[in-house]
Amino acid sequence: MVVRSARPERIASNFDVFDFELAAEHMDALGGLNDGTRVREDPLTYAGT
């Protein structure tokens, strides 16, 4: 994370964005989104242009 403030109190509040937890039901919903679909080429198998 790159903070854009020079004020210590704002920098600290920017890092507080990660101070939360998701309920198990929300984690399950997020986990169910992965169906293996790629929106870009696989970097391990892409031959290039």
JSON list of N, CA and C in Angstrom, two decimals:
[
{"chain": "A", "resi": 1, "resn": "MET", "atom": "N", "xyz": [0.84, -1.17, 0.00]},
{"chain": "A", "resi": 1, "resn": "MET", "atom": "CA", "xyz": [0.00, 0.00, 0.00]},
{"chain": "A", "resi": 1, "resn": "MET", "atom": "C", "xyz": [0.89, 1.23, 0.00]},
{"chain": "A", "resi": 2, "resn": "VAL", "atom": "N", "xyz": [0.58, 2.16, -0.85]},
{"chain": "A", "resi": 2, "resn": "VAL", "atom": "CA", "xyz": [1.30, 3.42, -0.91]},
{"chain": "A", "resi": 2, "resn": "VAL", "atom": "C", "xyz": [0.36, 4.51, -0.41]},
{"chain": "A", "resi": 3, "resn": "VAL", "atom": "N", "xyz": [0.77, 5.15, 0.67]},
{"chain": "A", "resi": 3, "resn": "VAL", "atom": "CA", "xyz": [-0.07, 6.21, 1.22]},
{"chain": "A", "resi": 3, "resn": "VAL", "atom": "C", "xyz": [0.31, 7.53, 0.56]},
{"chain": "A", "resi": 4, "resn": "ARG", "atom": "N", "xyz": [-0.65, 8.41, 0.49]},
{"chain": "A", "resi": 4, "resn": "ARG", "atom": "CA", "xyz": [-0.44, 9.66, -0.22]},
{"chain": "A", "resi": 4, "resn": "ARG", "atom": "C", "xyz": [-0.40, 10.86, 0.72]},
{"chain": "A", "resi": 5, "resn": "SER", "atom": "N", "xyz": [-0.37, 10.65, 1.99]},
{"chain": "A", "resi": 5, "resn": "SER", "atom": "CA", "xyz": [-0.39, 11.75, 2.94]},
{"chain": "A", "resi": 5, "resn": "SER", "atom": "C", "xyz": [0.95, 11.86, 3.65]},
{"chain": "A", "resi": 6, "resn": "ALA", "atom": "N", "xyz": [1.27, 13.06, 4.09]},
{"chain": "A", "resi": 6, "resn": "ALA", "atom": "CA", "xyz": [2.48, 13.29, 4.88]},
{"chain": "A", "resi": 6, "resn": "ALA", "atom": "C", "xyz": [2.15, 13.40, 6.36]},
{"chain": "A", "resi": 7, "resn": "ARG", "atom": "N", "xyz": [0.87, 13.53, 6.68]},
{"chain": "A", "resi": 7, "resn": "ARG", "atom": "CA", "xyz": [0.47, 13.68, 8.07]},
{"chain": "A", "resi": 7, "resn": "ARG", "atom": "C", "xyz": [0.36, 12.31, 8.73]},
{"chain": "A", "resi": 8, "resn": "PRO", "atom": "N", "xyz": [1.05, 12.11, 9.85]},
{"chain": "A", "resi": 8, "resn": "PRO", "atom": "CA", "xyz": [1.05, 10.80, 10.52]},
{"chain": "A", "resi": 8, "resn": "PRO", "atom": "C", "xyz": [-0.34, 10.28, 10.86]},
{"chain": "A", "resi": 9, "resn": "GLU", "atom": "N", "xyz": [-1.25, 11.15, 11.27]},
{"chain": "A", "resi": 9, "resn": "GLU", "atom": "CA", "xyz": [-2.59, 10.68, 11.63]},
{"chain": "A", "resi": 9, "resn": "GLU", "atom": "C", "xyz": [-3.35, 10.18, 10.40]},
{"chain": "A", "resi": 10, "resn": "ARG", "atom": "N", "xyz": [-3.14, 10.79, 9.26]},
{"chain": "A", "resi": 10, "resn": "ARG", "atom": "CA", "xyz": [-3.80, 10.33, 8.03]},
{"chain": "A", "resi": 10, "resn": "ARG", "atom": "C", "xyz": [-3.18, 9.03, 7.53]},
{"chain": "A", "resi": 11, "resn": "ILE", "atom": "N", "xyz": [-1.86, 8.91, 7.66]},
{"chain": "A", "resi": 11, "resn": "ILE", "atom": "CA", "xyz": [-1.19, 7.68, 7.27]},
{"chain": "A", "resi": 11, "resn": "ILE", "atom": "C", "xyz": [-1.71, 6.53, 8.11]},
{"chain": "A", "resi": 12, "resn": "ALA", "atom": "N", "xyz": [-1.84, 6.74, 9.42]},
{"chain": "A", "resi": 12, "resn": "ALA", "atom": "CA", "xyz": [-2.36, 5.70, 10.31]},
{"chain": "A", "resi": 12, "resn": "ALA", "atom": "C", "xyz": [-3.79, 5.34, 9.93]},
{"chain": "A", "resi": 13, "resn": "SER", "atom": "N", "xyz": [-4.62, 6.33, 9.62]},
{"chain": "A", "resi": 13, "resn": "SER", "atom": "CA", "xyz": [-6.01, 6.02, 9.26]},
{"chain": "A", "resi": 13, "resn": "SER", "atom": "C", "xyz": [-6.09, 5.30, 7.92]},
{"chain": "A", "resi": 14, "resn": "ASN", "atom": "N", "xyz": [-5.15, 5.56, 7.01]},
{"chain": "A", "resi": 14, "resn": "ASN", "atom": "CA", "xyz": [-5.12, 4.82, 5.75]},
{"chain": "A", "resi": 14, "resn": "ASN", "atom": "C", "xyz": [-4.86, 3.34, 5.97]},
{"chain": "A", "resi": 15, "resn": "PHE", "atom": "N", "xyz": [-4.01, 3.01, 6.93]},
{"chain": "A", "resi": 15, "resn": "PHE", "atom": "CA", "xyz": [-3.73, 1.61, 7.21]},
{"chain": "A", "resi": 15, "resn": "PHE", "atom": "C", "xyz": [-4.87, 0.93, 7.95]},
{"chain": "A", "resi": 16, "resn": "ASP", "atom": "N", "xyz": [-5.74, 1.68, 8.60]},
{"chain": "A", "resi": 16, "resn": "ASP", "atom": "CA", "xyz": [-6.89, 1.10, 9.30]},
{"chain": "A", "resi": 16, "resn": "ASP", "atom": "C", "xyz": [-7.91, 0.49, 8.35]},
{"chain": "A", "resi": 17, "resn": "VAL", "atom": "N", "xyz": [-7.76, 0.69, 7.07]},
{"chain": "A", "resi": 17, "resn": "VAL", "atom": "CA", "xyz": [-8.69, 0.13, 6.09]},
{"chain": "A", "resi": 17, "resn": "VAL", "atom": "C", "xyz": [-8.68, -1.40, 6.14]},
{"chain": "A", "resi": 18, "resn": "PHE", "atom": "N", "xyz": [-7.60, -1.99, 6.65]},
{"chain": "A", "resi": 18, "resn": "PHE", "atom": "CA", "xyz": [-7.49, -3.44, 6.72]},
{"chain": "A", "resi": 18, "resn": "PHE", "atom": "C", "xyz": [-7.98, -4.00, 8.05]},
{"chain": "A", "resi": 19, "resn": "ASP", "atom": "N", "xyz": [-8.53, -3.17, 8.90]},
{"chain": "A", "resi": 19, "resn": "ASP", "atom": "CA", "xyz": [-8.97, -3.60, 10.22]},
{"chain": "A", "resi": 19, "resn": "ASP", "atom": "C", "xyz": [-10.45, -4.02, 10.19]},
{"chain": "A", "resi": 20, "resn": "PHE", "atom": "N", "xyz": [-10.73, -5.16, 9.51]},
{"chain": "A", "resi": 20, "resn": "PHE", "atom": "CA", "xyz": [-12.09, -5.67, 9.45]},
{"chain": "A", "resi": 20, "resn": "PHE", "atom": "C", "xyz": [-12.04, -7.17, 9.24]},
{"chain": "A", "resi": 21, "resn": "GLU", "atom": "N", "xyz": [-13.14, -7.82, 9.47]},
{"chain": "A", "resi": 21, "resn": "GLU", "atom": "CA", "xyz": [-13.26, -9.26, 9.23]},
{"chain": "A", "resi": 21, "resn": "GLU", "atom": "C", "xyz": [-14.54, -9.52, 8.46]},
{"chain": "A", "resi": 22, "resn": "LEU", "atom": "N", "xyz": [-14.51, -10.55, 7.62]},
{"chain": "A", "resi": 22, "resn": "LEU", "atom": "CA", "xyz": [-15.71, -10.96, 6.90]},
{"chain": "A", "resi": 22, "resn": "LEU", "atom": "C", "xyz": [-16.32, -12.16, 7.61]},
{"chain": "A", "resi": 23, "resn": "ALA", "atom": "N", "xyz": [-17.64, -12.20, 7.64]},
{"chain": "A", "resi": 23, "resn": "ALA", "atom": "CA", "xyz": [-18.34, -13.34, 8.22]},
{"chain": "A", "resi": 23, "resn": "ALA", "atom": "C", "xyz": [-18.10, -14.56, 7.35]},
{"chain": "A", "resi": 24, "resn": "ALA", "atom": "N", "xyz": [-18.23, -15.74, 7.94]},
{"chain": "A", "resi": 24, "resn": "ALA", "atom": "CA", "xyz": [-18.00, -17.00, 7.22]},
{"chain": "A", "resi": 24, "resn": "ALA", "atom": "C", "xyz": [-18.88, -17.09, 5.98]},
{"chain": "A", "resi": 25, "resn": "GLU", "atom": "N", "xyz": [-20.12, -16.63, 6.07]},
{"chain": "A", "resi": 25, "resn": "GLU", "atom": "CA", "xyz": [-21.01, -16.71, 4.91]},
{"chain": "A", "resi": 25, "resn": "GLU", "atom": "C", "xyz": [-20.52, -15.83, 3.76]},
{"chain": "A", "resi": 26, "resn": "HIS", "atom": "N", "xyz": [-19.91, -14.69, 4.09]},
{"chain": "A", "resi": 26, "resn": "HIS", "atom": "CA", "xyz": [-19.36, -13.83, 3.05]},
{"chain": "A", "resi": 26, "resn": "HIS", "atom": "C", "xyz": [-18.10, -14.44, 2.44]},
{"chain": "A", "resi": 27, "resn": "MET", "atom": "N", "xyz": [-17.27, -15.07, 3.27]},
{"chain": "A", "resi": 27, "resn": "MET", "atom": "CA", "xyz": [-16.09, -15.75, 2.76]},
{"chain": "A", "resi": 27, "resn": "MET", "atom": "C", "xyz": [-16.50, -16.89, 1.82]},
{"chain": "A", "resi": 28, "resn": "ASP", "atom": "N", "xyz": [-17.54, -17.63, 2.20]},
{"chain": "A", "resi": 28, "resn": "ASP", "atom": "CA", "xyz": [-18.04, -18.71, 1.35]},
{"chain": "A", "resi": 28, "resn": "ASP", "atom": "C", "xyz": [-18.55, -18.16, 0.01]},
{"chain": "A", "resi": 29, "resn": "ALA", "atom": "N", "xyz": [-19.25, -17.03, 0.06]},
{"chain": "A", "resi": 29, "resn": "ALA", "atom": "CA", "xyz": [-19.76, -16.42, -1.17]},
{"chain": "A", "resi": 29, "resn": "ALA", "atom": "C", "xyz": [-18.60, -16.00, -2.07]},
{"chain": "A", "resi": 30, "resn": "LEU", "atom": "N", "xyz": [-17.57, -15.42, -1.51]},
{"chain": "A", "resi": 30, "resn": "LEU", "atom": "CA", "xyz": [-16.40, -15.03, -2.30]},
{"chain": "A", "resi": 30, "resn": "LEU", "atom": "C", "xyz": [-15.69, -16.25, -2.86]},
{"chain": "A", "resi": 31, "resn": "GLY", "atom": "N", "xyz": [-15.57, -17.30, -2.06]},
{"chain": "A", "resi": 31, "resn": "GLY", "atom": "CA", "xyz": [-14.92, -18.52, -2.51]},
{"chain": "A", "resi": 31, "resn": "GLY", "atom": "C", "xyz": [-15.67, -19.18, -3.64]},
{"chain": "A", "resi": 32, "resn": "GLY", "atom": "N", "xyz": [-16.98, -19.02, -3.68]},
{"chain": "A", "resi": 32, "resn": "GLY", "atom": "CA", "xyz": [-17.78, -19.62, -4.73]},
{"chain": "A", "resi": 32, "resn": "GLY", "atom": "C", "xyz": [-17.68, -18.90, -6.06]},
{"chain": "A", "resi": 33, "resn": "LEU", "atom": "N", "xyz": [-17.06, -17.75, -6.08]},
{"chain": "A", "resi": 33, "resn": "LEU", "atom": "CA", "xyz": [-16.93, -16.99, -7.33]},
{"chain": "A", "resi": 33, "resn": "LEU", "atom": "C", "xyz": [-15.88, -17.57, -8.27]},
{"chain": "A", "resi": 34, "resn": "ASN", "atom": "N", "xyz": [-14.93, -18.32, -7.74]},
{"chain": "A", "resi": 34, "resn": "ASN", "atom": "CA", "xyz": [-13.86, -18.85, -8.57]},
{"chain": "A", "resi": 34, "resn": "ASN", "atom": "C", "xyz": [-14.35, -20.07, -9.33]},
{"chain": "A", "resi": 35, "resn": "ASP", "atom": "N", "xyz": [-14.58, -19.89, -10.63]},
{"chain": "A", "resi": 35, "resn": "ASP", "atom": "CA", "xyz": [-15.01, -21.00, -11.47]},
{"chain": "A", "resi": 35, "resn": "ASP", "atom": "C", "xyz": [-13.92, -21.40, -12.47]},
{"chain": "A", "resi": 36, "resn": "GLY", "atom": "N", "xyz": [-12.71, -20.84, -12.28]},
{"chain": "A", "resi": 36, "resn": "GLY", "atom": "CA", "xyz": [-11.60, -21.20, -13.14]},
{"chain": "A", "resi": 36, "resn": "GLY", "atom": "C", "xyz": [-11.51, -20.38, -14.41]},
{"chain": "A", "resi": 37, "resn": "THR", "atom": "N", "xyz": [-12.45, -19.46, -14.62]},
{"chain": "A", "resi": 37, "resn": "THR", "atom": "CA", "xyz": [-12.45, -18.63, -15.82]},
{"chain": "A", "resi": 37, "resn": "THR", "atom": "C", "xyz": [-11.30, -17.64, -15.77]},
{"chain": "A", "resi": 38, "resn": "ARG", "atom": "N", "xyz": [-10.59, -17.53, -16.88]},
{"chain": "A", "resi": 38, "resn": "ARG", "atom": "CA", "xyz": [-9.50, -16.56, -16.97]},
{"chain": "A", "resi": 38, "resn": "ARG", "atom": "C", "xyz": [-9.93, -15.40, -17.86]},
{"chain": "A", "resi": 39, "resn": "VAL", "atom": "N", "xyz": [-9.55, -14.21, -17.48]},
{"chain": "A", "resi": 39, "resn": "VAL", "atom": "CA", "xyz": [-9.83, -13.05, -18.30]},
{"chain": "A", "resi": 39, "resn": "VAL", "atom": "C", "xyz": [-8.58, -12.59, -19.03]},
{"chain": "A", "resi": 40, "resn": "ARG", "atom": "N", "xyz": [-7.47, -13.21, -18.73]},
{"chain": "A", "resi": 40, "resn": "ARG", "atom": "CA", "xyz": [-6.20, -12.95, -19.41]},
{"chain": "A", "resi": 40, "resn": "ARG", "atom": "C", "xyz": [-5.54, -14.28, -19.69]},
{"chain": "A", "resi": 41, "resn": "GLU", "atom": "N", "xyz": [-4.51, -14.26, -20.50]},
{"chain": "A", "resi": 41, "resn": "GLU", "atom": "CA", "xyz": [-3.79, -15.48, -20.82]},
{"chain": "A", "resi": 41, "resn": "GLU", "atom": "C", "xyz": [-3.05, -15.99, -19.57]},
{"chain": "A", "resi": 42, "resn": "ASP", "atom": "N", "xyz": [-2.86, -17.29, -19.50]},
{"chain": "A", "resi": 42, "resn": "ASP", "atom": "CA", "xyz": [-2.10, -17.88, -18.41]},
{"chain": "A", "resi": 42, "resn": "ASP", "atom": "C", "xyz": [-0.63, -17.53, -18.62]},
{"chain": "A", "resi": 43, "resn": "PRO", "atom": "N", "xyz": [-0.01, -16.80, -17.69]},
{"chain": "A", "resi": 43, "resn": "PRO", "atom": "CA", "xyz": [1.38, -16.38, -17.89]},
{"chain": "A", "resi": 43, "resn": "PRO", "atom": "C", "xyz": [2.35, -17.55, -17.93]},
{"chain": "A", "resi": 44, "resn": "LEU", "atom": "N", "xyz": [1.94, -18.70, -17.41]},
{"chain": "A", "resi": 44, "resn": "LEU", "atom": "CA", "xyz": [2.83, -19.86, -17.43]},
{"chain": "A", "resi": 44, "resn": "LEU", "atom": "C", "xyz": [2.81, -20.59, -18.76]},
{"chain": "A", "resi": 45, "resn": "THR", "atom": "N", "xyz": [1.75, -20.38, -19.56]},
{"chain": "A", "resi": 45, "resn": "THR", "atom": "CA", "xyz": [1.65, -21.10, -20.83]},
{"chain": "A", "resi": 45, "resn": "THR", "atom": "C", "xyz": [1.55, -20.19, -22.05]},
{"chain": "A", "resi": 46, "resn": "TYR", "atom": "N", "xyz": [1.46, -18.89, -21.85]},
{"chain": "A", "resi": 46, "resn": "TYR", "atom": "CA", "xyz": [1.29, -17.95, -22.96]},
{"chain": "A", "resi": 46, "resn": "TYR", "atom": "C", "xyz": [2.57, -17.89, -23.80]},
{"chain": "A", "resi": 47, "resn": "ALA", "atom": "N", "xyz": [2.43, -18.10, -25.10]},
{"chain": "A", "resi": 47, "resn": "ALA", "atom": "CA", "xyz": [3.60, -18.13, -25.99]},
{"chain": "A", "resi": 47, "resn": "ALA", "atom": "C", "xyz": [4.06, -16.74, -26.41]},
{"chain": "A", "resi": 48, "resn": "GLY", "atom": "N", "xyz": [3.25, -15.74, -26.21]},
{"chain": "A", "resi": 48, "resn": "GLY", "atom": "CA", "xyz": [3.62, -14.38, -26.61]},
{"chain": "A", "resi": 48, "resn": "GLY", "atom": "C", "xyz": [3.06, -14.03, -27.97]},
{"chain": "A", "resi": 49, "resn": "THR", "atom": "N", "xyz": [3.51, -12.91, -28.49]},
{"chain": "A", "resi": 49, "resn": "THR", "atom": "CA", "xyz": [2.99, -12.47, -29.78]},
{"chain": "A", "resi": 49, "resn": "THR", "atom": "C", "xyz": [3.94, -12.78, -30.91]}
]
